[in-house]
Amino acid sequence: TDEFADEGPFMDITGTYDILRKQRIIEIECVTMRRNPIFQQILPAGNEHRILMGTPREAAIYKRVSKECKVLDVRLTNGGCSWLHCAVKIEKRGEDDARKAIEAAFEAHPSLKHVIVVDGDIDISNPSEIEWAIATRAQLDKDLILKPNQIGSSLDPSADQITRKTCKAGLDATIPLHVDRDKFVKARIPGEDEINLDDYVK
């Protein structure tokens, strides 16, 4: 119909209640059912919900960032609801590659709130490795980009609920090109790759 009504509030991908939204009223004229029907339902904020919403955005971010630098992987993090937080892994060739990646990620997915860019040796499917990169490779006075008063996601309860304005942030947690990289990589025991525990444990 041409009529609209309030829908919700419902729980959304963040696990919080979404805003009321005006949606069209529909009139049901007929309901049919097959034998032994299966009803597909998505549990809000569950893994299926996050995969279905987040995965296509990861592809869009990957494609857009690839135009700016060598991108290796993109992950909308589970802790960021697979919607608001993004980790981008790049092969850094220019000193401004991380900043270019940050801007490109925000452009590709306007609902993003925070973007973290890391080097190729970081496993972005592991939150601890992302945090380790921040702890050992980032200096916030130089590597943090703040973008205040940006249009964000209506799914972010901390954003202004009328204007949707939020402060977005990007963090370059990559190793600078002009330094000794050996100081930034995890120390390993020499020869550990050559050890076969089967030779010692029976």
Short mmCIF file of N, CA and C in Angstrom, two decimals, residues 3-182:
data_model
loop_
_atom_site.label_atom_id
_atom_site.label_comp_id
_atom_site.label_asym_id
_atom_site.label_seq_id
_atom_site.Cartn_x
_atom_site.Cartn_y
_atom_site.Cartn_z
N GLU A 3 0.58 3.34 2.46
CA GLU A 3 0.63 3.72 3.87
C GLU A 3 1.92 3.24 4.53
N PHE A 4 2.39 4.02 5.51
CA PHE A 4 3.59 3.66 6.27
C PHE A 4 3.24 3.59 7.75
N ALA A 5 3.99 2.78 8.48
CA ALA A 5 3.80 2.67 9.92
C ALA A 5 5.15 2.42 10.58
N ASP A 6 5.20 2.67 11.89
CA ASP A 6 6.44 2.41 12.62
C ASP A 6 6.72 0.92 12.66
N GLU A 7 7.96 0.55 12.40
CA GLU A 7 8.39 -0.84 12.52
C GLU A 7 9.43 -0.93 13.62
N GLY A 8 9.24 -1.88 14.52
CA GLY A 8 10.21 -2.05 15.60
C GLY A 8 9.73 -1.44 16.90
N PRO A 9 10.65 -1.33 17.86
CA PRO A 9 12.09 -1.59 17.69
C PRO A 9 12.43 -3.08 17.71
N PHE A 10 13.41 -3.44 16.87
CA PHE A 10 13.90 -4.80 16.82
C PHE A 10 15.39 -4.82 17.13
N MET A 11 15.88 -5.96 17.61
CA MET A 11 17.31 -6.10 17.80
C MET A 11 17.97 -6.23 16.42
N ASP A 12 19.10 -5.54 16.26
CA ASP A 12 19.79 -5.59 14.98
C ASP A 12 21.17 -6.20 15.14
N ILE A 13 22.01 -6.02 14.14
CA ILE A 13 23.30 -6.71 14.07
C ILE A 13 24.22 -6.38 15.24
N THR A 14 24.02 -5.23 15.87
CA THR A 14 24.86 -4.83 17.01
C THR A 14 24.45 -5.52 18.31
N GLY A 15 23.30 -6.18 18.30
CA GLY A 15 22.80 -6.79 19.54
C GLY A 15 22.03 -5.81 20.39
N THR A 16 21.85 -4.58 19.89
CA THR A 16 21.06 -3.56 20.58
C THR A 16 19.79 -3.31 19.77
N TYR A 17 18.84 -2.60 20.37
CA TYR A 17 17.61 -2.29 19.66
C TYR A 17 17.87 -1.20 18.62
N ASP A 18 17.36 -1.43 17.44
CA ASP A 18 17.48 -0.47 16.35
C ASP A 18 16.46 0.64 16.54
N ILE A 19 16.64 1.71 15.78
CA ILE A 19 15.69 2.82 15.82
C ILE A 19 14.37 2.40 15.17
N LEU A 20 13.30 3.11 15.50
CA LEU A 20 12.03 2.90 14.80
C LEU A 20 12.19 3.36 13.36
N ARG A 21 11.68 2.57 12.46
CA ARG A 21 11.76 2.93 11.04
C ARG A 21 10.37 2.91 10.42
N LYS A 22 10.12 3.86 9.53
CA LYS A 22 8.86 3.89 8.80
C LYS A 22 8.93 2.90 7.63
N GLN A 23 8.02 1.94 7.63
CA GLN A 23 7.99 0.94 6.57
C GLN A 23 6.58 0.84 5.99
N ARG A 24 6.51 0.39 4.76
CA ARG A 24 5.21 0.26 4.10
C ARG A 24 4.35 -0.81 4.77
N ILE A 25 3.06 -0.56 4.78
CA ILE A 25 2.09 -1.54 5.25
C ILE A 25 1.73 -2.44 4.07
N ILE A 26 1.77 -3.73 4.29
CA ILE A 26 1.40 -4.66 3.23
C ILE A 26 0.08 -5.34 3.59
N GLU A 27 -0.67 -5.69 2.57
CA GLU A 27 -1.92 -6.41 2.75
C GLU A 27 -1.75 -7.83 2.20
N ILE A 28 -1.96 -8.82 3.05
CA ILE A 28 -1.82 -10.21 2.65
C ILE A 28 -3.14 -10.69 2.06
N GLU A 29 -3.09 -11.16 0.83
CA GLU A 29 -4.30 -11.65 0.17
C GLU A 29 -4.42 -13.17 0.22
N CYS A 30 -3.30 -13.84 0.33
CA CYS A 30 -3.35 -15.30 0.33
C CYS A 30 -2.10 -15.85 0.99
N VAL A 31 -2.26 -16.90 1.77
CA VAL A 31 -1.12 -17.60 2.37
C VAL A 31 -1.20 -19.06 1.97
N THR A 32 -0.14 -19.55 1.36
CA THR A 32 -0.10 -20.96 0.97
C THR A 32 1.03 -21.64 1.72
N MET A 33 0.99 -22.97 1.76
CA MET A 33 2.02 -23.71 2.48
C MET A 33 2.27 -25.04 1.79
N ARG A 34 3.52 -25.42 1.66
CA ARG A 34 3.87 -26.72 1.10
C ARG A 34 3.90 -27.76 2.22
N ARG A 35 3.96 -29.00 1.85
CA ARG A 35 4.08 -30.05 2.85
C ARG A 35 5.48 -30.03 3.45
N ASN A 36 5.55 -30.32 4.72
CA ASN A 36 6.84 -30.33 5.44
C ASN A 36 7.66 -29.06 5.17
N PRO A 37 7.08 -27.92 5.44
CA PRO A 37 7.78 -26.67 5.12
C PRO A 37 8.99 -26.44 6.02
N ILE A 38 9.93 -25.69 5.49
CA ILE A 38 11.08 -25.23 6.26
C ILE A 38 11.04 -23.71 6.27
N PHE A 39 11.03 -23.14 7.44
CA PHE A 39 11.01 -21.68 7.56
C PHE A 39 12.41 -21.19 7.90
N GLN A 40 13.00 -20.42 6.99
CA GLN A 40 14.34 -19.88 7.20
C GLN A 40 14.24 -18.57 7.98
N GLN A 41 14.87 -18.52 9.12
CA GLN A 41 14.83 -17.32 9.95
C GLN A 41 16.24 -16.98 10.40
N ILE A 42 16.60 -15.72 10.32
CA ILE A 42 17.91 -15.27 10.76
C ILE A 42 17.80 -14.75 12.19
N LEU A 43 18.65 -15.25 13.07
CA LEU A 43 18.68 -14.78 14.45
C LEU A 43 19.43 -13.45 14.48
N PRO A 44 18.78 -12.36 14.87
CA PRO A 44 19.45 -11.06 14.89
C PRO A 44 20.73 -11.08 15.72
N ALA A 45 21.78 -10.49 15.16
CA ALA A 45 23.09 -10.37 15.81
C ALA A 45 23.82 -11.70 15.94
N GLY A 46 23.26 -12.75 15.35
CA GLY A 46 23.94 -14.04 15.36
C GLY A 46 24.97 -14.12 14.24
N ASN A 47 25.72 -15.21 14.20
CA ASN A 47 26.77 -15.35 13.20
C ASN A 47 26.25 -15.28 11.77
N GLU A 48 25.08 -15.91 11.53
CA GLU A 48 24.53 -15.89 10.17
C GLU A 48 24.20 -14.46 9.75
N HIS A 49 23.60 -13.70 10.64
CA HIS A 49 23.27 -12.31 10.36
C HIS A 49 24.53 -11.52 10.01
N ARG A 50 25.57 -11.70 10.81
CA ARG A 50 26.80 -10.94 10.60
C ARG A 50 27.52 -11.37 9.33
N ILE A 51 27.50 -12.66 9.03
CA ILE A 51 28.14 -13.12 7.80
C ILE A 51 27.42 -12.56 6.57
N LEU A 52 26.09 -12.64 6.58
CA LEU A 52 25.33 -12.18 5.43
C LEU A 52 25.45 -10.68 5.20
N MET A 53 25.56 -9.92 6.27
CA MET A 53 25.71 -8.47 6.12
C MET A 53 27.15 -8.05 5.90
N GLY A 54 28.07 -8.71 6.61
CA GLY A 54 29.46 -8.26 6.57
C GLY A 54 30.26 -8.71 5.38
N THR A 55 30.09 -9.97 4.97
CA THR A 55 30.94 -10.52 3.91
C THR A 55 30.87 -9.73 2.60
N PRO A 56 29.69 -9.35 2.12
CA PRO A 56 29.66 -8.55 0.88
C PRO A 56 30.37 -7.20 1.04
N ARG A 57 30.31 -6.63 2.23
CA ARG A 57 30.99 -5.35 2.46
C ARG A 57 32.51 -5.53 2.45
N GLU A 58 32.97 -6.67 2.97
CA GLU A 58 34.41 -6.94 2.93
C GLU A 58 34.91 -6.95 1.49
N ALA A 59 34.14 -7.57 0.60
CA ALA A 59 34.52 -7.62 -0.81
C ALA A 59 34.55 -6.22 -1.41
N ALA A 60 33.57 -5.39 -1.06
CA ALA A 60 33.54 -4.02 -1.58
C ALA A 60 34.72 -3.21 -1.07
N ILE A 61 35.06 -3.37 0.20
CA ILE A 61 36.21 -2.67 0.77
C ILE A 61 37.50 -3.14 0.10
N TYR A 62 37.64 -4.44 -0.06
CA TYR A 62 38.84 -5.01 -0.71
C TYR A 62 39.01 -4.40 -2.11
N LYS A 63 37.94 -4.38 -2.87
CA LYS A 63 38.00 -3.86 -4.24
C LYS A 63 38.40 -2.39 -4.25
N ARG A 64 37.84 -1.60 -3.35
CA ARG A 64 38.13 -0.16 -3.34
C ARG A 64 39.54 0.11 -2.85
N VAL A 65 39.98 -0.56 -1.78
CA VAL A 65 41.33 -0.35 -1.25
C VAL A 65 42.37 -0.79 -2.27
N SER A 66 42.06 -1.81 -3.07
CA SER A 66 42.99 -2.31 -4.07
C SER A 66 43.36 -1.25 -5.10
N LYS A 67 42.53 -0.25 -5.25
CA LYS A 67 42.83 0.84 -6.18
C LYS A 67 43.88 1.79 -5.62
N GLU A 68 44.14 1.72 -4.32
CA GLU A 68 45.06 2.64 -3.66
C GLU A 68 46.39 1.99 -3.28
N CYS A 69 46.36 0.70 -2.94
CA CYS A 69 47.58 0.02 -2.49
C CYS A 69 47.40 -1.48 -2.63
N LYS A 70 48.44 -2.22 -2.30
CA LYS A 70 48.40 -3.68 -2.39
C LYS A 70 47.70 -4.22 -1.15
N VAL A 71 46.44 -4.62 -1.30
CA VAL A 71 45.67 -5.14 -0.17
C VAL A 71 45.76 -6.67 -0.17
N LEU A 72 45.93 -7.23 1.02
CA LEU A 72 46.06 -8.68 1.17
C LEU A 72 44.81 -9.33 1.76
N ASP A 73 44.11 -8.61 2.63
CA ASP A 73 42.92 -9.18 3.27
C ASP A 73 42.12 -8.07 3.93
N VAL A 74 40.84 -8.32 4.10
CA VAL A 74 39.94 -7.37 4.77
C VAL A 74 39.04 -8.18 5.70
N ARG A 75 38.82 -7.65 6.88
CA ARG A 75 37.95 -8.35 7.84
C ARG A 75 37.10 -7.32 8.59
N LEU A 76 35.78 -7.46 8.49
CA LEU A 76 34.89 -6.74 9.38
C LEU A 76 34.83 -7.57 10.65
N THR A 77 35.37 -7.04 11.73
CA THR A 77 35.62 -7.85 12.92
C THR A 77 34.33 -8.21 13.67
N ASN A 78 34.35 -9.38 14.29
CA ASN A 78 33.20 -9.84 15.05
C ASN A 78 32.90 -8.91 16.21
N GLY A 79 33.95 -8.43 16.88
CA GLY A 79 33.75 -7.50 17.99
C GLY A 79 33.17 -6.17 17.55
N GLY A 80 33.35 -5.83 16.30
CA GLY A 80 32.76 -4.62 15.72
C GLY A 80 31.45 -4.91 15.03
N CYS A 81 30.83 -6.02 15.40
CA CYS A 81 29.51 -6.42 14.92
C CYS A 81 29.50 -6.77 13.43
N SER A 82 30.67 -7.03 12.87
CA SER A 82 30.82 -7.31 11.43
C SER A 82 30.21 -6.19 10.59
N TRP A 83 30.27 -4.97 11.15
CA TRP A 83 29.65 -3.83 10.47
C TRP A 83 30.38 -2.51 10.73
N LEU A 84 30.80 -2.29 11.97
CA LEU A 84 31.34 -0.98 12.36
C LEU A 84 32.86 -0.92 12.40
N HIS A 85 33.53 -2.05 12.60
CA HIS A 85 34.99 -2.08 12.71
C HIS A 85 35.60 -2.92 11.60
N CYS A 86 36.69 -2.43 11.03
CA CYS A 86 37.33 -3.12 9.92
C CYS A 86 38.84 -3.19 10.12
N ALA A 87 39.41 -4.35 9.84
CA ALA A 87 40.86 -4.51 9.80
C ALA A 87 41.27 -4.76 8.36
N VAL A 88 42.28 -4.03 7.90
CA VAL A 88 42.77 -4.16 6.53
C VAL A 88 44.24 -4.54 6.58
N LYS A 89 44.58 -5.63 5.92
CA LYS A 89 45.97 -6.07 5.85
C LYS A 89 46.54 -5.67 4.49
N ILE A 90 47.67 -4.97 4.49
CA ILE A 90 48.26 -4.51 3.24
C ILE A 90 49.73 -4.90 3.13
N GLU A 91 50.22 -4.87 1.90
CA GLU A 91 51.66 -4.95 1.66
C GLU A 91 52.11 -3.51 1.42
N LYS A 92 52.72 -2.94 2.42
CA LYS A 92 53.03 -1.51 2.40
C LYS A 92 54.21 -1.23 1.48
N ARG A 93 53.97 -0.37 0.49
CA ARG A 93 55.02 0.00 -0.46
C ARG A 93 55.33 1.49 -0.40
N GLY A 94 54.36 2.27 0.01
CA GLY A 94 54.54 3.70 0.17
C GLY A 94 54.17 4.11 1.59
N GLU A 95 54.80 5.16 2.10
CA GLU A 95 54.56 5.56 3.49
C GLU A 95 53.13 5.99 3.75
N ASP A 96 52.43 6.43 2.70
CA ASP A 96 51.04 6.86 2.89
C ASP A 96 50.02 5.79 2.50
N ASP A 97 50.48 4.57 2.25
CA ASP A 97 49.56 3.51 1.84
C ASP A 97 48.48 3.23 2.89
N ALA A 98 48.85 3.23 4.16
CA ALA A 98 47.87 2.94 5.21
C ALA A 98 46.79 4.00 5.26
N ARG A 99 47.19 5.26 5.13
CA ARG A 99 46.19 6.34 5.15
C ARG A 99 45.27 6.27 3.93
N LYS A 100 45.84 5.93 2.80
CA LYS A 100 45.01 5.75 1.61
C LYS A 100 44.02 4.61 1.81
N ALA A 101 44.49 3.54 2.45
CA ALA A 101 43.61 2.39 2.71
C ALA A 101 42.48 2.77 3.65
N ILE A 102 42.78 3.57 4.65
CA ILE A 102 41.76 4.01 5.60
C ILE A 102 40.67 4.81 4.89
N GLU A 103 41.08 5.79 4.10
CA GLU A 103 40.10 6.63 3.40
C GLU A 103 39.28 5.80 2.42
N ALA A 104 39.93 4.87 1.73
CA ALA A 104 39.23 4.03 0.76
C ALA A 104 38.21 3.12 1.45
N ALA A 105 38.57 2.60 2.61
CA ALA A 105 37.65 1.72 3.35
C ALA A 105 36.40 2.49 3.78
N PHE A 106 36.58 3.71 4.28
CA PHE A 106 35.43 4.52 4.67
C PHE A 106 34.55 4.84 3.47
N GLU A 107 35.18 5.06 2.33
CA GLU A 107 34.42 5.37 1.12
C GLU A 107 33.61 4.16 0.66
N ALA A 108 34.21 2.98 0.76
CA ALA A 108 33.54 1.77 0.29
C ALA A 108 32.39 1.34 1.20
N HIS A 109 32.52 1.61 2.48
CA HIS A 109 31.49 1.18 3.46
C HIS A 109 31.22 2.35 4.41
N PRO A 110 30.32 3.26 4.04
CA PRO A 110 30.09 4.47 4.83
C PRO A 110 29.65 4.23 6.27
N SER A 111 29.15 3.05 6.59
CA SER A 111 28.74 2.78 7.97
C SER A 111 29.92 2.48 8.89
N LEU A 112 31.11 2.29 8.33
CA LEU A 112 32.28 2.01 9.15
C LEU A 112 32.53 3.12 10.16
N LYS A 113 32.98 2.72 11.33
CA LYS A 113 33.29 3.67 12.39
C LYS A 113 34.79 3.72 12.66
N HIS A 114 35.43 2.55 12.71
CA HIS A 114 36.87 2.47 12.97
C HIS A 114 37.53 1.54 11.97
N VAL A 115 38.69 1.96 11.45
CA VAL A 115 39.48 1.14 10.53
C VAL A 115 40.90 1.03 11.06
N ILE A 116 41.42 -0.18 11.09
CA ILE A 116 42.80 -0.42 11.51
C ILE A 116 43.53 -1.07 10.35
N VAL A 117 44.69 -0.53 9.98
CA VAL A 117 45.49 -1.08 8.89
C VAL A 117 46.75 -1.70 9.47
N VAL A 118 47.03 -2.94 9.06
CA VAL A 118 48.18 -3.68 9.58
C VAL A 118 49.01 -4.24 8.43
N ASP A 119 50.19 -4.75 8.80
CA ASP A 119 51.09 -5.35 7.82
C ASP A 119 50.70 -6.79 7.49
N GLY A 120 51.38 -7.34 6.49
CA GLY A 120 51.07 -8.67 6.00
C GLY A 120 51.36 -9.80 6.96
N ASP A 121 52.15 -9.55 8.00
CA ASP A 121 52.46 -10.62 8.95
C ASP A 121 51.43 -10.75 10.07
N ILE A 122 50.40 -9.94 10.04
CA ILE A 122 49.36 -9.95 11.08
C ILE A 122 48.16 -10.75 10.58
N ASP A 123 47.69 -11.68 11.40
CA ASP A 123 46.49 -12.47 11.10
C ASP A 123 45.27 -11.69 11.56
N ILE A 124 44.56 -11.09 10.61
CA ILE A 124 43.44 -10.22 11.00
C ILE A 124 42.20 -11.00 11.40
N SER A 125 42.25 -12.32 11.32
CA SER A 125 41.15 -13.12 11.87
C SER A 125 41.34 -13.36 13.36
N ASN A 126 42.48 -12.91 13.89
CA ASN A 126 42.82 -13.08 15.30
C ASN A 126 42.85 -11.72 16.00
N PRO A 127 41.84 -11.40 16.82
CA PRO A 127 41.80 -10.09 17.49
C PRO A 127 43.05 -9.79 18.30
N SER A 128 43.67 -10.81 18.89
CA SER A 128 44.88 -10.58 19.69
C SER A 128 46.03 -10.08 18.83
N GLU A 129 46.12 -10.56 17.60
CA GLU A 129 47.19 -10.10 16.72
C GLU A 129 46.97 -8.66 16.28
N ILE A 130 45.72 -8.31 16.05
CA ILE A 130 45.42 -6.91 15.70
C ILE A 130 45.80 -6.00 16.86
N GLU A 131 45.42 -6.39 18.06
CA GLU A 131 45.75 -5.59 19.24
C GLU A 131 47.27 -5.52 19.44
N TRP A 132 47.97 -6.63 19.17
CA TRP A 132 49.43 -6.64 19.29
C TRP A 132 50.06 -5.65 18.31
N ALA A 133 49.53 -5.59 17.09
CA ALA A 133 50.04 -4.64 16.10
C ALA A 133 49.84 -3.20 16.58
N ILE A 134 48.69 -2.93 17.17
CA ILE A 134 48.44 -1.58 17.70
C ILE A 134 49.42 -1.27 18.82
N ALA A 135 49.63 -2.24 19.70
CA ALA A 135 50.49 -2.03 20.87
C ALA A 135 51.95 -1.81 20.48
N THR A 136 52.42 -2.48 19.43
CA THR A 136 53.85 -2.46 19.11
C THR A 136 54.22 -1.63 17.89
N ARG A 137 53.23 -1.17 17.12
CA ARG A 137 53.56 -0.50 15.87
C ARG A 137 52.89 0.86 15.68
N ALA A 138 52.02 1.25 16.59
CA ALA A 138 51.28 2.50 16.40
C ALA A 138 51.63 3.53 17.47
N GLN A 139 51.78 4.77 17.04
CA GLN A 139 51.90 5.93 17.92
C GLN A 139 50.73 6.85 17.59
N LEU A 140 49.80 6.97 18.52
CA LEU A 140 48.54 7.62 18.20
C LEU A 140 48.68 9.09 17.82
N ASP A 141 49.72 9.77 18.31
CA ASP A 141 49.87 11.18 17.94
C ASP A 141 50.22 11.34 16.47
N LYS A 142 50.77 10.29 15.86
CA LYS A 142 51.14 10.35 14.44
C LYS A 142 50.28 9.45 13.56
N ASP A 143 49.78 8.38 14.13
CA ASP A 143 49.16 7.33 13.31
C ASP A 143 47.64 7.28 13.39
N LEU A 144 47.04 8.11 14.22
CA LEU A 144 45.59 8.11 14.38
C LEU A 144 44.97 9.22 13.54
N ILE A 145 43.98 8.87 12.75
CA ILE A 145 43.23 9.83 11.95
C ILE A 145 41.83 9.95 12.54
N LEU A 146 41.46 11.14 12.96
CA LEU A 146 40.12 11.39 13.49
C LEU A 146 39.30 12.15 12.46
N LYS A 147 38.07 11.71 12.26
CA LYS A 147 37.17 12.35 11.29
C LYS A 147 35.86 12.69 12.01
N PRO A 148 35.82 13.83 12.71
CA PRO A 148 34.62 14.17 13.47
C PRO A 148 33.45 14.60 12.58
N ASN A 149 32.26 14.53 13.17
CA ASN A 149 31.04 15.00 12.52
C ASN A 149 30.79 14.35 11.16
N GLN A 150 30.97 13.04 11.14
CA GLN A 150 30.72 12.28 9.91
C GLN A 150 29.37 11.56 10.02
N ILE A 151 28.73 11.37 8.88
CA ILE A 151 27.51 10.56 8.86
C ILE A 151 27.91 9.11 9.10
N GLY A 152 27.35 8.51 10.13
CA GLY A 152 27.70 7.13 10.47
C GLY A 152 26.54 6.19 10.24
N SER A 153 26.52 5.14 11.00
CA SER A 153 25.48 4.12 10.86
C SER A 153 24.35 4.35 11.85
N SER A 154 23.13 4.16 11.38
CA SER A 154 21.98 4.26 12.28
C SER A 154 21.97 3.10 13.27
N LEU A 155 22.80 2.08 13.01
CA LEU A 155 22.88 0.93 13.91
C LEU A 155 23.82 1.17 15.08
N ASP A 156 24.53 2.29 15.07
CA ASP A 156 25.47 2.62 16.16
C ASP A 156 24.72 3.41 17.23
N PRO A 157 24.45 2.82 18.39
CA PRO A 157 23.69 3.53 19.42
C PRO A 157 24.43 4.71 20.02
N SER A 158 25.75 4.79 19.83
CA SER A 158 26.50 5.91 20.40
C SER A 158 26.50 7.14 19.49
N ALA A 159 26.07 6.98 18.24
CA ALA A 159 25.99 8.11 17.32
C ALA A 159 24.78 8.98 17.67
N ASP A 160 24.81 10.21 17.22
CA ASP A 160 23.66 11.09 17.42
C ASP A 160 22.45 10.45 16.74
N GLN A 161 21.40 10.18 17.48
CA GLN A 161 20.28 9.43 16.95
C GLN A 161 19.37 10.24 16.03
N ILE A 162 19.60 11.54 15.97
CA ILE A 162 18.82 12.38 15.05
C ILE A 162 19.59 12.62 13.76
N THR A 163 20.85 13.06 13.90
CA THR A 163 21.65 13.39 12.72
C THR A 163 22.48 12.22 12.21
N ARG A 164 22.65 11.17 13.04
CA ARG A 164 23.52 10.02 12.75
C ARG A 164 24.99 10.42 12.69
N LYS A 165 25.32 11.62 13.17
CA LYS A 165 26.72 12.07 13.15
C LYS A 165 27.54 11.30 14.18
N THR A 166 28.76 10.99 13.80
CA THR A 166 29.67 10.26 14.68
C THR A 166 31.09 10.71 14.40
N CYS A 167 32.01 10.33 15.24
CA CYS A 167 33.43 10.57 14.98
C CYS A 167 34.05 9.26 14.51
N LYS A 168 34.52 9.25 13.29
CA LYS A 168 35.18 8.06 12.76
C LYS A 168 36.68 8.15 13.02
N ALA A 169 37.33 6.99 13.07
CA ALA A 169 38.76 6.97 13.34
C ALA A 169 39.44 5.88 12.53
N GLY A 170 40.62 6.20 12.03
CA GLY A 170 41.44 5.22 11.34
C GLY A 170 42.80 5.16 12.01
N LEU A 171 43.37 3.98 12.11
CA LEU A 171 44.65 3.82 12.79
C LEU A 171 45.63 3.05 11.90
N ASP A 172 46.77 3.67 11.68
CA ASP A 172 47.86 3.04 10.94
C ASP A 172 48.71 2.25 11.92
N ALA A 173 48.57 0.94 11.92
CA ALA A 173 49.36 0.07 12.80
C ALA A 173 50.36 -0.74 11.98
N THR A 174 50.94 -0.07 10.97
CA THR A 174 51.94 -0.72 10.13
C THR A 174 53.34 -0.24 10.52
N ILE A 175 54.33 -1.01 10.12
CA ILE A 175 55.73 -0.65 10.39
C ILE A 175 56.16 0.44 9.42
N PRO A 176 56.77 1.52 9.90
CA PRO A 176 57.28 2.54 8.99
C PRO A 176 58.31 1.93 8.04
N LEU A 177 58.39 2.47 6.82
CA LEU A 177 59.29 1.90 5.83
C LEU A 177 60.76 2.20 6.10
N HIS A 178 61.04 3.29 6.81
CA HIS A 178 62.43 3.75 6.96
C HIS A 178 63.13 3.16 8.19
N VAL A 179 62.52 2.20 8.86
CA VAL A 179 63.11 1.65 10.09
C VAL A 179 63.56 0.20 9.86
N ASP A 180 64.30 -0.31 10.81
CA ASP A 180 64.74 -1.71 10.78
C ASP A 180 63.55 -2.60 11.15
N ARG A 181 63.01 -3.34 10.18
CA ARG A 181 61.82 -4.16 10.41
C ARG A 181 62.06 -5.25 11.44
N ASP A 182 63.30 -5.69 11.57
CA ASP A 182 63.59 -6.77 12.52
C ASP A 182 63.22 -6.40 13.95
#
